Amino acid sequence: MTTTTSRLPVLEYLQRQLDGSLAAGDATHMRYPTAISRLLDFRIVAIGQGAATIELMADPALHGNQQGTVHGGLLCELADAAIGTAHSTLMAEGESFTSIDLKATFLRPVWQSRLLARAGIEHQGRTISHYRCDIERDDGKRVASMSSAVMTLRGTHAQGR
């Protein structure tokens, strides 16, 4: 039996993945789920154009620092994953991107909690776009706020990335 591969735009691919309608031959030009998301058990729970929400069940037994709370680096990775997923929805075939910076503001500690990282575009430029990502605990309190600039790569700059 031959499976036909269908190349979808990233946003459509992720929407189908979320609603369970992704067919066996459906693909996109980016890798989903990403290796780091599988390793850390990040899950996309909402997706839109220039927006993404990613969930993590945080546990200091797995993600803890020396104080017994969830490590701030994990929060940075969670925000970076949400921002990258949001930006990937804007990428056309042959385009890629890279983060230029990530600024983190930590507001309160996290112990065991379901975390939601909500990323959205604040300014979309042709090459440089700016994002904000807020991370909330399951009690609705914001634990961190991140901002990031992302550079869209085209042509030879996008190859192999």
PDB file of C-alpha atoms in Angstrom:
ATOM      1  CA  MET A   1       0.000   0.000   0.000  1.00  0.00           C
ATOM      2  CA  THR A   2       1.359   3.437  -0.960  1.00  0.00           C
ATOM      3  CA  THR A   3       0.864   6.409   1.351  1.00  0.00           C
ATOM      4  CA  THR A   4       0.570   9.762  -0.389  1.00  0.00           C
ATOM      5  CA  THR A   5       2.418  12.569   1.362  1.00  0.00           C
ATOM      6  CA  SER A   6       0.670  15.915   1.585  1.00  0.00           C
ATOM      7  CA  ARG A   7       2.863  18.971   2.415  1.00  0.00           C
ATOM      8  CA  LEU A   8       0.828  21.342   4.548  1.00  0.00           C
ATOM      9  CA  PRO A   9       1.549  24.839   5.833  1.00  0.00           C
ATOM     10  CA  VAL A  10       2.759  24.640   9.447  1.00  0.00           C
ATOM     11  CA  LEU A  11      -0.370  26.252  10.894  1.00  0.00           C
ATOM     12  CA  GLU A  12      -2.699  23.823   9.110  1.00  0.00           C
ATOM     13  CA  TYR A  13      -0.508  20.865  10.071  1.00  0.00           C
ATOM     14  CA  LEU A  14      -0.546  21.833  13.771  1.00  0.00           C
ATOM     15  CA  GLN A  15      -4.292  22.567  13.713  1.00  0.00           C
ATOM     16  CA  ARG A  16      -4.936  19.104  12.269  1.00  0.00           C
ATOM     17  CA  GLN A  17      -2.591  17.577  14.837  1.00  0.00           C
ATOM     18  CA  LEU A  18      -4.561  19.247  17.640  1.00  0.00           C
ATOM     19  CA  ASP A  19      -8.024  18.333  16.372  1.00  0.00           C
ATOM     20  CA  GLY A  20      -7.018  14.749  15.530  1.00  0.00           C
ATOM     21  CA  SER A  21      -7.563  15.054  11.776  1.00  0.00           C
ATOM     22  CA  LEU A  22      -3.906  14.682  10.757  1.00  0.00           C
ATOM     23  CA  ALA A  23      -3.694  11.927   8.128  1.00  0.00           C
ATOM     24  CA  ALA A  24      -0.861   9.393   7.994  1.00  0.00           C
ATOM     25  CA  GLY A  25       0.724  11.058   4.933  1.00  0.00           C
ATOM     26  CA  ASP A  26       0.413  14.648   6.150  1.00  0.00           C
ATOM     27  CA  ALA A  27       3.713  16.487   6.608  1.00  0.00           C
ATOM     28  CA  THR A  28       5.083  19.989   6.860  1.00  0.00           C
ATOM     29  CA  HIS A  29       8.516  21.450   6.125  1.00  0.00           C
ATOM     30  CA  MET A  30       9.304  21.782   9.851  1.00  0.00           C
ATOM     31  CA  ARG A  31       9.770  19.032  12.434  1.00  0.00           C
ATOM     32  CA  TYR A  32       6.811  18.440  14.764  1.00  0.00           C
ATOM     33  CA  PRO A  33       6.856  17.375  17.466  1.00  0.00           C
ATOM     34  CA  THR A  34      10.350  18.720  18.056  1.00  0.00           C
ATOM     35  CA  ALA A  35      12.964  16.545  19.736  1.00  0.00           C
ATOM     36  CA  ILE A  36      13.250  18.895  22.731  1.00  0.00           C
ATOM     37  CA  SER A  37       9.471  18.943  23.166  1.00  0.00           C
ATOM     38  CA  ARG A  38       9.385  15.140  23.223  1.00  0.00           C
ATOM     39  CA  LEU A  39      12.281  15.051  25.708  1.00  0.00           C
ATOM     40  CA  LEU A  40      10.661  17.559  28.090  1.00  0.00           C
ATOM     41  CA  ASP A  41       7.076  16.411  27.409  1.00  0.00           C
ATOM     42  CA  PHE A  42       5.824  19.790  26.125  1.00  0.00           C
ATOM     43  CA  ARG A  43       2.397  19.631  24.481  1.00  0.00           C
ATOM     44  CA  ILE A  44       0.817  22.145  22.120  1.00  0.00           C
ATOM     45  CA  VAL A  45      -2.696  22.846  23.414  1.00  0.00           C
ATOM     46  CA  ALA A  46      -3.680  25.841  21.245  1.00  0.00           C
ATOM     47  CA  ILE A  47      -2.388  27.219  17.957  1.00  0.00           C
ATOM     48  CA  GLY A  48      -3.165  30.220  15.771  1.00  0.00           C
ATOM     49  CA  GLN A  49      -1.432  32.485  13.315  1.00  0.00           C
ATOM     50  CA  GLY A  50       1.534  33.933  15.228  1.00  0.00           C
ATOM     51  CA  ALA A  51       0.290  32.397  18.497  1.00  0.00           C
ATOM     52  CA  ALA A  52       0.784  29.173  20.446  1.00  0.00           C
ATOM     53  CA  THR A  53       0.048  27.777  23.891  1.00  0.00           C
ATOM     54  CA  ILE A  54       2.211  24.969  25.231  1.00  0.00           C
ATOM     55  CA  GLU A  55       1.547  22.913  28.336  1.00  0.00           C
ATOM     56  CA  LEU A  56       3.965  21.229  30.737  1.00  0.00           C
ATOM     57  CA  MET A  57       3.309  19.261  33.891  1.00  0.00           C
ATOM     58  CA  ALA A  58       6.152  20.694  35.978  1.00  0.00           C
ATOM     59  CA  ASP A  59       7.578  18.633  38.811  1.00  0.00           C
ATOM     60  CA  PRO A  60      10.642  19.590  40.878  1.00  0.00           C
ATOM     61  CA  ALA A  61      11.563  15.881  41.084  1.00  0.00           C
ATOM     62  CA  LEU A  62      12.220  16.074  37.312  1.00  0.00           C
ATOM     63  CA  HIS A  63      12.754  19.786  36.684  1.00  0.00           C
ATOM     64  CA  GLY A  64      14.037  21.060  40.020  1.00  0.00           C
ATOM     65  CA  ASN A  65      16.901  23.292  41.039  1.00  0.00           C
ATOM     66  CA  GLN A  66      18.921  23.258  44.277  1.00  0.00           C
ATOM     67  CA  GLN A  67      16.141  25.124  46.126  1.00  0.00           C
ATOM     68  CA  GLY A  68      13.555  22.465  45.267  1.00  0.00           C
ATOM     69  CA  THR A  69      11.558  24.602  42.835  1.00  0.00           C
ATOM     70  CA  VAL A  70      11.273  24.250  39.065  1.00  0.00           C
ATOM     71  CA  HIS A  71      14.452  25.516  37.387  1.00  0.00           C
ATOM     72  CA  GLY A  72      14.189  28.892  35.643  1.00  0.00           C
ATOM     73  CA  GLY A  73      16.028  27.470  32.634  1.00  0.00           C
ATOM     74  CA  LEU A  74      13.116  25.108  32.053  1.00  0.00           C
ATOM     75  CA  LEU A  75      10.756  28.086  32.050  1.00  0.00           C
ATOM     76  CA  CYS A  76      13.007  29.764  29.466  1.00  0.00           C
ATOM     77  CA  GLU A  77      12.933  26.629  27.298  1.00  0.00           C
ATOM     78  CA  LEU A  78       9.144  26.402  27.638  1.00  0.00           C
ATOM     79  CA  ALA A  79       8.748  30.036  26.557  1.00  0.00           C
ATOM     80  CA  ASP A  80      11.244  29.603  23.699  1.00  0.00           C
ATOM     81  CA  ALA A  81       9.302  26.547  22.485  1.00  0.00           C
ATOM     82  CA  ALA A  82       5.997  28.452  22.578  1.00  0.00           C
ATOM     83  CA  ILE A  83       7.513  31.452  20.793  1.00  0.00           C
ATOM     84  CA  GLY A  84       9.173  29.229  18.187  1.00  0.00           C
ATOM     85  CA  THR A  85       5.934  27.357  17.596  1.00  0.00           C
ATOM     86  CA  ALA A  86       4.046  30.641  17.224  1.00  0.00           C
ATOM     87  CA  HIS A  87       6.600  31.960  14.724  1.00  0.00           C
ATOM     88  CA  SER A  88       6.673  28.704  12.771  1.00  0.00           C
ATOM     89  CA  THR A  89       2.998  29.252  11.880  1.00  0.00           C
ATOM     90  CA  LEU A  90       4.116  32.235   9.795  1.00  0.00           C
ATOM     91  CA  MET A  91       6.831  30.358   7.876  1.00  0.00           C
ATOM     92  CA  ALA A  92       6.408  29.496   4.213  1.00  0.00           C
ATOM     93  CA  GLU A  93       8.066  26.552   2.500  1.00  0.00           C
ATOM     94  CA  GLY A  94      11.806  27.301   2.272  1.00  0.00           C
ATOM     95  CA  GLU A  95      11.792  29.685   5.248  1.00  0.00           C
ATOM     96  CA  SER A  96      13.196  29.039   8.703  1.00  0.00           C
ATOM     97  CA  PHE A  97      14.039  31.174  11.725  1.00  0.00           C
ATOM     98  CA  THR A  98      16.322  31.667  14.671  1.00  0.00           C
ATOM     99  CA  SER A  99      15.914  33.343  18.041  1.00  0.00           C
ATOM    100  CA  ILE A 100      18.044  36.455  18.491  1.00  0.00           C
ATOM    101  CA  ASP A 101      17.395  37.016  22.181  1.00  0.00           C
ATOM    102  CA  LEU A 102      15.245  35.952  25.089  1.00  0.00           C
ATOM    103  CA  LYS A 103      14.608  38.157  28.108  1.00  0.00           C
ATOM    104  CA  ALA A 104      13.141  36.469  31.158  1.00  0.00           C
ATOM    105  CA  THR A 105      11.406  38.019  34.126  1.00  0.00           C
ATOM    106  CA  PHE A 106      10.663  35.519  36.907  1.00  0.00           C
ATOM    107  CA  LEU A 107       7.729  36.521  39.097  1.00  0.00           C
ATOM    108  CA  ARG A 108       7.124  33.643  41.544  1.00  0.00           C
ATOM    109  CA  PRO A 109       8.328  30.097  42.181  1.00  0.00           C
ATOM    110  CA  VAL A 110       6.875  26.945  40.700  1.00  0.00           C
ATOM    111  CA  TRP A 111       6.602  23.616  42.459  1.00  0.00           C
ATOM    112  CA  GLN A 112       4.391  20.886  41.073  1.00  0.00           C
ATOM    113  CA  SER A 113       1.957  22.518  38.644  1.00  0.00           C
ATOM    114  CA  ARG A 114       0.477  22.423  35.187  1.00  0.00           C
ATOM    115  CA  LEU A 115       2.127  25.300  33.338  1.00  0.00           C
ATOM    116  CA  LEU A 116       0.723  27.075  30.312  1.00  0.00           C
ATOM    117  CA  ALA A 117       3.057  29.157  28.155  1.00  0.00           C
ATOM    118  CA  ARG A 118       1.040  31.535  25.954  1.00  0.00           C
ATOM    119  CA  ALA A 119       3.095  33.151  23.200  1.00  0.00           C
ATOM    120  CA  GLY A 120       1.921  35.778  20.757  1.00  0.00           C
ATOM    121  CA  ILE A 121       3.422  38.112  18.235  1.00  0.00           C
ATOM    122  CA  GLU A 122       3.711  41.762  19.267  1.00  0.00           C
ATOM    123  CA  HIS A 123       5.272  43.045  16.034  1.00  0.00           C
ATOM    124  CA  GLN A 124       5.783  41.190  12.772  1.00  0.00           C
ATOM    125  CA  GLY A 125       8.500  42.565  10.567  1.00  0.00           C
ATOM    126  CA  ARG A 126       9.760  41.206   7.266  1.00  0.00           C
ATOM    127  CA  THR A 127      12.908  39.850   8.931  1.00  0.00           C
ATOM    128  CA  ILE A 128      12.715  40.585  12.680  1.00  0.00           C
ATOM    129  CA  SER A 129       9.582  39.874  14.718  1.00  0.00           C
ATOM    130  CA  HIS A 130       8.967  40.414  18.435  1.00  0.00           C
ATOM    131  CA  TYR A 131       7.071  38.062  20.753  1.00  0.00           C
ATOM    132  CA  ARG A 132       5.825  37.978  24.311  1.00  0.00           C
ATOM    133  CA  CYS A 133       5.179  34.824  26.305  1.00  0.00           C
ATOM    134  CA  ASP A 134       3.527  34.611  29.713  1.00  0.00           C
ATOM    135  CA  ILE A 135       3.707  31.415  31.741  1.00  0.00           C
ATOM    136  CA  GLU A 136       0.975  30.670  34.278  1.00  0.00           C
ATOM    137  CA  ARG A 137       0.612  28.039  36.988  1.00  0.00           C
ATOM    138  CA  ASP A 138      -2.563  25.987  37.266  1.00  0.00           C
ATOM    139  CA  ASP A 139      -3.831  28.445  39.907  1.00  0.00           C
ATOM    140  CA  GLY A 140      -3.858  31.141  37.187  1.00  0.00           C
ATOM    141  CA  LYS A 141      -0.943  33.112  38.641  1.00  0.00           C
ATOM    142  CA  ARG A 142       1.732  34.284  36.250  1.00  0.00           C
ATOM    143  CA  VAL A 143       5.146  32.847  37.134  1.00  0.00           C
ATOM    144  CA  ALA A 144       7.250  34.348  34.337  1.00  0.00           C
ATOM    145  CA  SER A 145       7.076  36.758  31.450  1.00  0.00           C
ATOM    146  CA  MET A 146       9.421  36.468  28.485  1.00  0.00           C
ATOM    147  CA  SER A 147      10.100  38.549  25.421  1.00  0.00           C
ATOM    148  CA  SER A 148      12.050  37.492  22.367  1.00  0.00           C
ATOM    149  CA  ALA A 149      13.145  38.717  18.970  1.00  0.00           C
ATOM    150  CA  VAL A 150      13.084  36.156  16.169  1.00  0.00           C
ATOM    151  CA  MET A 151      14.797  36.446  12.786  1.00  0.00           C
ATOM    152  CA  THR A 152      13.179  34.888   9.711  1.00  0.00           C
ATOM    153  CA  LEU A 153      15.702  33.200   7.425  1.00  0.00           C
ATOM    154  CA  ARG A 154      15.229  32.831   3.673  1.00  0.00           C
ATOM    155  CA  GLY A 155      17.129  31.388   0.754  1.00  0.00           C
ATOM    156  CA  THR A 156      20.580  29.977   1.522  1.00  0.00           C
ATOM    157  CA  HIS A 157      20.356  31.252   5.100  1.00  0.00           C
ATOM    158  CA  ALA A 158      17.383  28.945   5.739  1.00  0.00           C
ATOM    159  CA  GLN A 159      18.944  25.807   4.227  1.00  0.00           C
ATOM    160  CA  GLY A 160      19.652  23.055   6.718  1.00  0.00           C
ATOM    161  CA  ARG A 161      17.989  24.894   9.619  1.00  0.00           C
TER     162      ARG A 161
END
